[in-house]
Short mmCIF file of C-alpha atoms in Angstrom, two decimals:
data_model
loop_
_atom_site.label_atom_id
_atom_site.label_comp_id
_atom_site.label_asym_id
_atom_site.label_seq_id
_atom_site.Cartn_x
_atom_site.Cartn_y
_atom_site.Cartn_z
CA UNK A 683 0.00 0.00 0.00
CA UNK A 684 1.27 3.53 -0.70
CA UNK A 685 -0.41 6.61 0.56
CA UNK A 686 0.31 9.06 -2.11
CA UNK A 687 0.60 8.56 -6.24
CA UNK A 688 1.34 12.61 -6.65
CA UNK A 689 3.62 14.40 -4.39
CA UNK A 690 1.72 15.58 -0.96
CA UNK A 691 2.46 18.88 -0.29
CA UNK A 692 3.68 18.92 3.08
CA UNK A 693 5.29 15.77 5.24
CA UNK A 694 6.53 16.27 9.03
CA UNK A 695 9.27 13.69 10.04
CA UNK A 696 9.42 13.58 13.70
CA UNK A 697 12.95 11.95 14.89
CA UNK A 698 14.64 13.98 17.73
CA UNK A 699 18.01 11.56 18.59
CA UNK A 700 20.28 10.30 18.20
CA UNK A 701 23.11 11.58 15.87
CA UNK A 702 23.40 8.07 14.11
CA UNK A 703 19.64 7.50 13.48
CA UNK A 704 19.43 10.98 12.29
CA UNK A 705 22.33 10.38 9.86
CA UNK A 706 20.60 7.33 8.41
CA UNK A 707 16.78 9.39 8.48
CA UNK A 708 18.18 11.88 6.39
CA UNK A 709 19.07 9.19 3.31
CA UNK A 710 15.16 8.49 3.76
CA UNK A 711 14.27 12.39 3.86
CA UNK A 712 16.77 12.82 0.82
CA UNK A 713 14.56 9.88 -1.14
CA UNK A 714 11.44 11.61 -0.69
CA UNK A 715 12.69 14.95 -1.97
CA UNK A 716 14.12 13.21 -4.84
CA UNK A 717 11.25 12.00 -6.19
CA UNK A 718 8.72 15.32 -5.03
CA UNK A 719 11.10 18.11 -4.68
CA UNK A 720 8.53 20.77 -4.29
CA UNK A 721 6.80 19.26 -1.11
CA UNK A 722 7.71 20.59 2.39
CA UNK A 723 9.33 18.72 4.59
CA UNK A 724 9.52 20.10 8.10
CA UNK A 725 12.08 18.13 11.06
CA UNK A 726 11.47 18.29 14.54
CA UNK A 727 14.63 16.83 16.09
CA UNK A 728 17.01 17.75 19.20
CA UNK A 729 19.53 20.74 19.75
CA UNK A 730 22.46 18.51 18.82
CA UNK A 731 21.09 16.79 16.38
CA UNK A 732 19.68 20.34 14.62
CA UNK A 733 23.40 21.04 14.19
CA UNK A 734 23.53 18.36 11.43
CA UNK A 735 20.13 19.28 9.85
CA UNK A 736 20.24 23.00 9.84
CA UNK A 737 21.87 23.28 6.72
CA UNK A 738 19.54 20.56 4.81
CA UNK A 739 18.31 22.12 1.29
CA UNK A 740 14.47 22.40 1.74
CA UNK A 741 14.00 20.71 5.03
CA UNK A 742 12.52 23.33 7.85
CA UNK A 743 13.78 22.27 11.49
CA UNK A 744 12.27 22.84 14.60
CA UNK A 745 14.03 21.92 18.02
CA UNK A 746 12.67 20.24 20.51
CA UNK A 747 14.61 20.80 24.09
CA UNK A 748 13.98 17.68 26.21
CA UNK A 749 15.69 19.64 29.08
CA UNK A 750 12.71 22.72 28.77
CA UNK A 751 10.24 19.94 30.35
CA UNK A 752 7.11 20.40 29.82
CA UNK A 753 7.96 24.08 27.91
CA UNK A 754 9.77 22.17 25.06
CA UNK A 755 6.72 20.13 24.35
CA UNK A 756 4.75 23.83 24.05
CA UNK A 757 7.51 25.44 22.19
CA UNK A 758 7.27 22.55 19.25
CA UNK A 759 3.41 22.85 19.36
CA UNK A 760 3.75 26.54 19.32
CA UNK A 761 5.88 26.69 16.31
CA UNK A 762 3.40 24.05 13.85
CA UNK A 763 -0.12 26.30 15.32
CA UNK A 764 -2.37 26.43 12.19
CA UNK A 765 -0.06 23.28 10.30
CA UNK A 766 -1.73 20.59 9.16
CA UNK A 767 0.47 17.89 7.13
CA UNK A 768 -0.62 15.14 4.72
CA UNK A 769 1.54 12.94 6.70
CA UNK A 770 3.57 12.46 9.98
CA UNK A 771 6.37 10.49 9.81
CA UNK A 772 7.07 9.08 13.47
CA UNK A 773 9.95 7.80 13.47
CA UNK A 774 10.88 7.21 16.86
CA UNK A 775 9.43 5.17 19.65
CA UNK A 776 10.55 6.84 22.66
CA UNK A 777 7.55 7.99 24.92
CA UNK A 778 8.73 11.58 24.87
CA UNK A 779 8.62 11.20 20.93
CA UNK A 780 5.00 10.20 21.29
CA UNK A 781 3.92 12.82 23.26
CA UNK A 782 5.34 15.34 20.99
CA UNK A 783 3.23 13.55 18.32
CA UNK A 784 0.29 14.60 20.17
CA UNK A 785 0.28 18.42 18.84
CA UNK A 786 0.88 17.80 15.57
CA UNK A 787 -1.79 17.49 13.34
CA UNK A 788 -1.53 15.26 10.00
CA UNK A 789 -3.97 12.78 7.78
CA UNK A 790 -1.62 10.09 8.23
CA UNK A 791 0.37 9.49 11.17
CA UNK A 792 2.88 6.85 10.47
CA UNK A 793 4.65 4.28 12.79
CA UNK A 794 6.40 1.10 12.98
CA UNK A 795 4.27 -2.14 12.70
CA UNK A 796 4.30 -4.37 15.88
CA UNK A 797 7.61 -6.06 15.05
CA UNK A 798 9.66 -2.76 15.65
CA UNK A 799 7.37 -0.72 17.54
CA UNK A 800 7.88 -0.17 21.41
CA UNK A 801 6.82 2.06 24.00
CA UNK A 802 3.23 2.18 22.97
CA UNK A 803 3.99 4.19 20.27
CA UNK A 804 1.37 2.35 17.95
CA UNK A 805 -1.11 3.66 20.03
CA UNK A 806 0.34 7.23 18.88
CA UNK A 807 -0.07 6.32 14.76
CA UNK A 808 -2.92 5.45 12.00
CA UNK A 809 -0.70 3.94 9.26
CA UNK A 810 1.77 0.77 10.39
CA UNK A 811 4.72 0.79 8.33
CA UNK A 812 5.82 -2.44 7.65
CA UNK A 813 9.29 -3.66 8.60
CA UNK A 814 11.43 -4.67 5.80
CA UNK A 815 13.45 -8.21 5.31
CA UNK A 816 16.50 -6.20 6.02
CA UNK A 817 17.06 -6.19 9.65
CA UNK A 818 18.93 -2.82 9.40
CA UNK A 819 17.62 0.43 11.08
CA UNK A 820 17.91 2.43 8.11
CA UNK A 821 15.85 -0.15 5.56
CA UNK A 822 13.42 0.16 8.43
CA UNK A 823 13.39 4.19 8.19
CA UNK A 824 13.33 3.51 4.26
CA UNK A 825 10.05 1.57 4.46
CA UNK A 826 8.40 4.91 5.68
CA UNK A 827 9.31 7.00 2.03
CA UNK A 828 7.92 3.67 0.26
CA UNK A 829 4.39 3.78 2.14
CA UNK A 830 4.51 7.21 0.77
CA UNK A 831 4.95 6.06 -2.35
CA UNK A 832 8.85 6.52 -2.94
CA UNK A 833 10.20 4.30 -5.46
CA UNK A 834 14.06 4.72 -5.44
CA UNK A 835 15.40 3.89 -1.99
CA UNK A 836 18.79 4.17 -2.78
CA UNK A 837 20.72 5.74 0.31
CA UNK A 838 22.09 8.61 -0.44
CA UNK A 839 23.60 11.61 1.45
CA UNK A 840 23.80 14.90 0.45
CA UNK A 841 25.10 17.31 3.92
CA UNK A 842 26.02 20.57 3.03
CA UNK A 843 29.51 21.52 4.93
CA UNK A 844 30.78 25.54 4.52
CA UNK A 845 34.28 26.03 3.46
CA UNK A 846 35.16 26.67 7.05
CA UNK A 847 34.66 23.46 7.74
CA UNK A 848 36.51 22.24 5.30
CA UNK A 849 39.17 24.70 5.77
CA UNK A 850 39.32 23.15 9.68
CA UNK A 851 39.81 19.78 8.19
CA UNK A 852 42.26 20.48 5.96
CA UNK A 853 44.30 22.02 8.66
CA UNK A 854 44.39 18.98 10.37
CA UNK A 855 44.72 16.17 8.05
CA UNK A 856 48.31 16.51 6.60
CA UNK A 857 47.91 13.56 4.13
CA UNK A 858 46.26 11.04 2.29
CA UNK A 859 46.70 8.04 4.24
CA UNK A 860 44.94 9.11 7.24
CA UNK A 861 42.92 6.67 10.26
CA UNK A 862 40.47 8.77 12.36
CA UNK A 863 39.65 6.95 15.45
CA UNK A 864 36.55 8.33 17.40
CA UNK A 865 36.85 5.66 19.79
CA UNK A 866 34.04 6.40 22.61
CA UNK A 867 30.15 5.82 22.62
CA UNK A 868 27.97 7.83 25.09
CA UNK A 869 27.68 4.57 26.74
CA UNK A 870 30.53 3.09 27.88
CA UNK A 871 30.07 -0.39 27.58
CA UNK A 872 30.46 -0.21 23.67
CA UNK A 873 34.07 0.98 23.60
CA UNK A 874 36.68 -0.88 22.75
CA UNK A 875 39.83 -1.04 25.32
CA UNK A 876 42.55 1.70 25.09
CA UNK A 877 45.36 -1.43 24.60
CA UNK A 878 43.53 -2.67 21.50
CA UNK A 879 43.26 0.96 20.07
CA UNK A 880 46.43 1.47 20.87
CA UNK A 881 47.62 -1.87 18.92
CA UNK A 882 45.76 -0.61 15.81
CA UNK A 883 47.24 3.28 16.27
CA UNK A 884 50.50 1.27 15.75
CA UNK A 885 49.90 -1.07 13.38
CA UNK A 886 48.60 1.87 11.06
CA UNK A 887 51.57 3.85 11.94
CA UNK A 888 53.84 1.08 10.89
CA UNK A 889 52.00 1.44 7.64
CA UNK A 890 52.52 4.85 7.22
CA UNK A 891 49.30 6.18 8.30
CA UNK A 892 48.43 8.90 10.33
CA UNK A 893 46.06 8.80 13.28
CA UNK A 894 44.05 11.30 14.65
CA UNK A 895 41.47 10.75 17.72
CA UNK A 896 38.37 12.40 17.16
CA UNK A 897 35.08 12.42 19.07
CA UNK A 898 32.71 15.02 21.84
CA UNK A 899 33.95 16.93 24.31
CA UNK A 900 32.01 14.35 26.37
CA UNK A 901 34.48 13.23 29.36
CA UNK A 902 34.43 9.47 28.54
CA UNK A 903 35.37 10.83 25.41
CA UNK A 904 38.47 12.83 26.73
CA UNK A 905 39.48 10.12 29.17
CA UNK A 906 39.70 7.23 26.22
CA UNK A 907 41.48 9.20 23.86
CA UNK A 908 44.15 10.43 26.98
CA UNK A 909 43.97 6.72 27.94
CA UNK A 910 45.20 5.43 24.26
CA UNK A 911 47.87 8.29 24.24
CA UNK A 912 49.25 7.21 27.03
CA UNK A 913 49.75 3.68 25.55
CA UNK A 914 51.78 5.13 22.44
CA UNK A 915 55.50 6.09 21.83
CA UNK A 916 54.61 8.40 18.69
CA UNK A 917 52.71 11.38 18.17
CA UNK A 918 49.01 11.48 17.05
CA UNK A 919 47.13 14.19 16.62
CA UNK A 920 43.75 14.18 19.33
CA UNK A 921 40.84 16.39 18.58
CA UNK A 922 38.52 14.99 20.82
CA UNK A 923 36.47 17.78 22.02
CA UNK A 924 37.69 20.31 19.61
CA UNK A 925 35.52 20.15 16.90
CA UNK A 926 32.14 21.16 15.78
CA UNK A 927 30.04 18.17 14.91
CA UNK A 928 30.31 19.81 11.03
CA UNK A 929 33.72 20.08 11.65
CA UNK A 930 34.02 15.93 12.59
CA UNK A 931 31.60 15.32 9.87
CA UNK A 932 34.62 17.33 6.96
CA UNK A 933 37.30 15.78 9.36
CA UNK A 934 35.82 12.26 8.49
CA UNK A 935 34.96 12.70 4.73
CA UNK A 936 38.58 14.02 4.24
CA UNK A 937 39.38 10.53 5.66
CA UNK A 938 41.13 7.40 4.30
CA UNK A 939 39.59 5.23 6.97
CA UNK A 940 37.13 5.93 10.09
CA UNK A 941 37.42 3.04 13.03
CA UNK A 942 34.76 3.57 16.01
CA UNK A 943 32.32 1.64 17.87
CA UNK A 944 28.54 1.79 17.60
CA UNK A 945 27.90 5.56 18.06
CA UNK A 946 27.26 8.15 15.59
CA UNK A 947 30.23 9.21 14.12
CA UNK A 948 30.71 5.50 12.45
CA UNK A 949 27.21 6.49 10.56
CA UNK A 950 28.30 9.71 9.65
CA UNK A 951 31.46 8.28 7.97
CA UNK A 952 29.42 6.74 5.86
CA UNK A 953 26.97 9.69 4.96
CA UNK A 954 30.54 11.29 3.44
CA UNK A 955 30.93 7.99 1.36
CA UNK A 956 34.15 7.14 4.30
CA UNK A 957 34.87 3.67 4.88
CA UNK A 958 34.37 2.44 8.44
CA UNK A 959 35.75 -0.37 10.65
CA UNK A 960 33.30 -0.80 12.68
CA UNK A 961 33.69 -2.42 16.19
CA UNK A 962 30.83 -4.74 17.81
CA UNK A 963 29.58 -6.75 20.55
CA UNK A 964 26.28 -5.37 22.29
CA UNK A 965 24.13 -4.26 19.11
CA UNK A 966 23.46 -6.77 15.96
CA UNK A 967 25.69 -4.63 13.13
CA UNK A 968 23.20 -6.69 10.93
CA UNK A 969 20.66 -4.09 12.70
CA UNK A 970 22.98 -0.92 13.86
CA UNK A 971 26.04 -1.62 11.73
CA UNK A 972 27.62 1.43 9.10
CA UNK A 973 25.03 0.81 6.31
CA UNK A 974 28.21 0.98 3.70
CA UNK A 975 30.61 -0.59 5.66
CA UNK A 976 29.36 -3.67 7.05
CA UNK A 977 31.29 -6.13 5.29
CA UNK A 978 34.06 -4.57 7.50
CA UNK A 979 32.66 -4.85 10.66
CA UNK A 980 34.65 -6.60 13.46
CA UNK A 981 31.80 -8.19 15.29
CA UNK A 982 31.96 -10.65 18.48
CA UNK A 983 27.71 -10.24 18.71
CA UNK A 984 26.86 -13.39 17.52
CA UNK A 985 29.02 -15.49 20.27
CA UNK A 986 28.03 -13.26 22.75
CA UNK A 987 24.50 -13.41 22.49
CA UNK A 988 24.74 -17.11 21.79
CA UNK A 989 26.67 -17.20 25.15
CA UNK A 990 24.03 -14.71 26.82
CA UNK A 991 20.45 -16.87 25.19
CA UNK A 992 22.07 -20.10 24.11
CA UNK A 993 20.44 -18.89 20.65
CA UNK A 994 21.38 -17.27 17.33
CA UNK A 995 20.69 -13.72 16.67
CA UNK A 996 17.60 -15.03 13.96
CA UNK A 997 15.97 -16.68 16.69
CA UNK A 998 15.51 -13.68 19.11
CA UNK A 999 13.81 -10.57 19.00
CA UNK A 1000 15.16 -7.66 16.76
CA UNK A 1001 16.59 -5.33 19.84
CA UNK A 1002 18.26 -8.20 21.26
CA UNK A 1003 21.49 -6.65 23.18
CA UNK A 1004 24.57 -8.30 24.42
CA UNK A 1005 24.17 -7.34 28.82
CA UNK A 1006 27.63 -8.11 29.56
CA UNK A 1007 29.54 -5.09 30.33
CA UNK A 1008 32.71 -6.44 29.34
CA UNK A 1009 31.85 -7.85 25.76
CA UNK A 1010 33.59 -5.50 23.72
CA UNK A 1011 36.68 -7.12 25.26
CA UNK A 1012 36.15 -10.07 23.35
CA UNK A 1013 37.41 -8.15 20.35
CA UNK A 1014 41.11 -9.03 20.10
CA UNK A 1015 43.58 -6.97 18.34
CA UNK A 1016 44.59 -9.24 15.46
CA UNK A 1017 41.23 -9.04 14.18
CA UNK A 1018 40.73 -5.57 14.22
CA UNK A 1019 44.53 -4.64 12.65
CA UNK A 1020 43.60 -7.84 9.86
CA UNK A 1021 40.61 -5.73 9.09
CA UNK A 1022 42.45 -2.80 8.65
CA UNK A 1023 45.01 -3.86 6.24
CA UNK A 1024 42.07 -5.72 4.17
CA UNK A 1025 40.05 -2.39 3.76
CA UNK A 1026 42.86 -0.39 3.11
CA UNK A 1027 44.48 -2.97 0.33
CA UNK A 1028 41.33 -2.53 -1.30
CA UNK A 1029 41.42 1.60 -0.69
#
């Protein structure tokens, strides 16, 4: 079923976080405008993640500021008084998400279907979207431009960066062959250990790479990337903390090769066309995994989970996480610098 077979005139995509989904929704946001460039598209997300969107070529954001309580809720109703859309694209199942839903008024409200739904958000939508064969978040986001009616969902990126951001890039990145490393999630229990990001810091060295250690001003952030300095008897250059997200996202593109864990830089890498090695244990990268990249994905998730359930991924349901704090450990280095010198032999 699609809902539309001319272009609506106005759709309303409602994902607020995080930085990673966000990067994948706007491939699906940059489908729909593809095939109906003249309909408005209007983007209610977070602060941080309105850093990334502002610049987007006919998409309209509007913040929403968890922190502002009950105020931020008013402020996004405030801002869409008199709107009504063909079609609201819900695209997150958080309860605060949901709510925000509420004061936005739209024909069609779409959601996930019961397989990827949580948090009573079907309760919150009209039209189920039906989840794709494709276990990966982003297929699921792209199922929401084909109810629409969107035929070509090909992922594709197109984030505007100013020549100051390039110009900050450049200024780092002295050559070619060059490994950024954002090696911290918000959550801790996805990074890697400072020892095995040390190992590959040196293995690319040895190769004639240069590394640089990107990431947020975050302190778990700051604290990894001092941590894997610490464990190295050359220079590298560590930016963590001194960059504007639309700085990291020209610092990445300029890249030969991203490496990070599941948080959102990996899936901006890839929204530059940057190849990621991408580091796993707690989240399927069949589901969470760089979209472009996962054929170079160093992934213990499948023993772990097995060692967790006593079953396979397939046989469990599609949010499945790994619990054990220390699974990322299971990565060893070998693995991870064998990855390396496969993607870059085929650079």
């Amino acid at each position: 079923m699609t809902l539309f077979n001319s272009a609506p005139q106005s759709l309303c995509i409602l994902r607020l976080s995080a930085i990673g989904d966000v990067c994948n929704s706007i491939a699906m946001a940059q489908a729909i405008q593809r095939q109906w460039p003249q309909t408005r598209l209007t983007w209610i997300c977070g602060k941080v993640e309105a850093r990334l969107l502002k610049d987007l070529p006919g998409i309209r954001v509007i913040i929403f500021d968890k922190k502002q309580g009950w105020q931020g809720y008013k402020a996004v109703w405030q801002a869409l008084k008199g709107e009504r859309f063909d079609a609201l694209l819900h695209m997150q199942t958080a309860i605060r998400a949901s709510i925000v839903s509420l004061g936005i008024k739209a024909k069609y409200k779409l959601g996930f279907d019961a397989d990827r739904s949580s948090d009573l958000q079907q309760l919150f939508t009209n039209v189920k979207v039906p989840s794709p064969e494709s276990p990966h978040v982003l297929d699921g986001f792209m199922q929401f431009a084909a109810t629409l009616g969107v035929r070509d969902l090909t992922p594709k990126w197109d984030i505007p960066l100013s020549e100051d951001d390039h110009r900050w890039a450049d200024q780092q990145i002295h050559q070619d062959a060059t490994l950024v490393i954002t090696p911290a999630a918000s959550k801790g229990y996805k990074n890697w250990t400072p020892e095995g990001y040390a190992e590959l810091a040196r293995h690319a060295h040895q190769q004639g790479y240069e590394i640089i250690l990107a990431g947020s001003p975050a302190k778990i952030e700051i604290d990894l990337g001092n941590a894997i300095e610490d464990k190295l008897d050359f220079p590298v250059t560590n930016l963590i903390g001194q960059s504007s997200l639309k700085q990291l996202l020209a610092l990445l593109q300029k890249a030969a090769l991203v490496c990070a864990p599941d948080t959102g830089p990996a899936h901006m890498a890839v929204a530059v066309g940057t190849p990621v090695l991408g580091l796993y244990a707690h989240h399927n990268p069949k589901r969470t995994g760089p979209y472009l990249s996962r054929q170079y994905v160093v992934s213990v998730y499948d023993e772990c989970i097995a060692a967790e359930t006593g079953k396979a991924p397939e046989q469990l349901p599609w949010r499945s996480r790994v619990k054990d704090d220390a699974a990322m450990k299971r990565i060893t280095a070998d693995r991870v610098t064998a990855m390396f010198d496969k993607i870059t032999a085929e650079l």
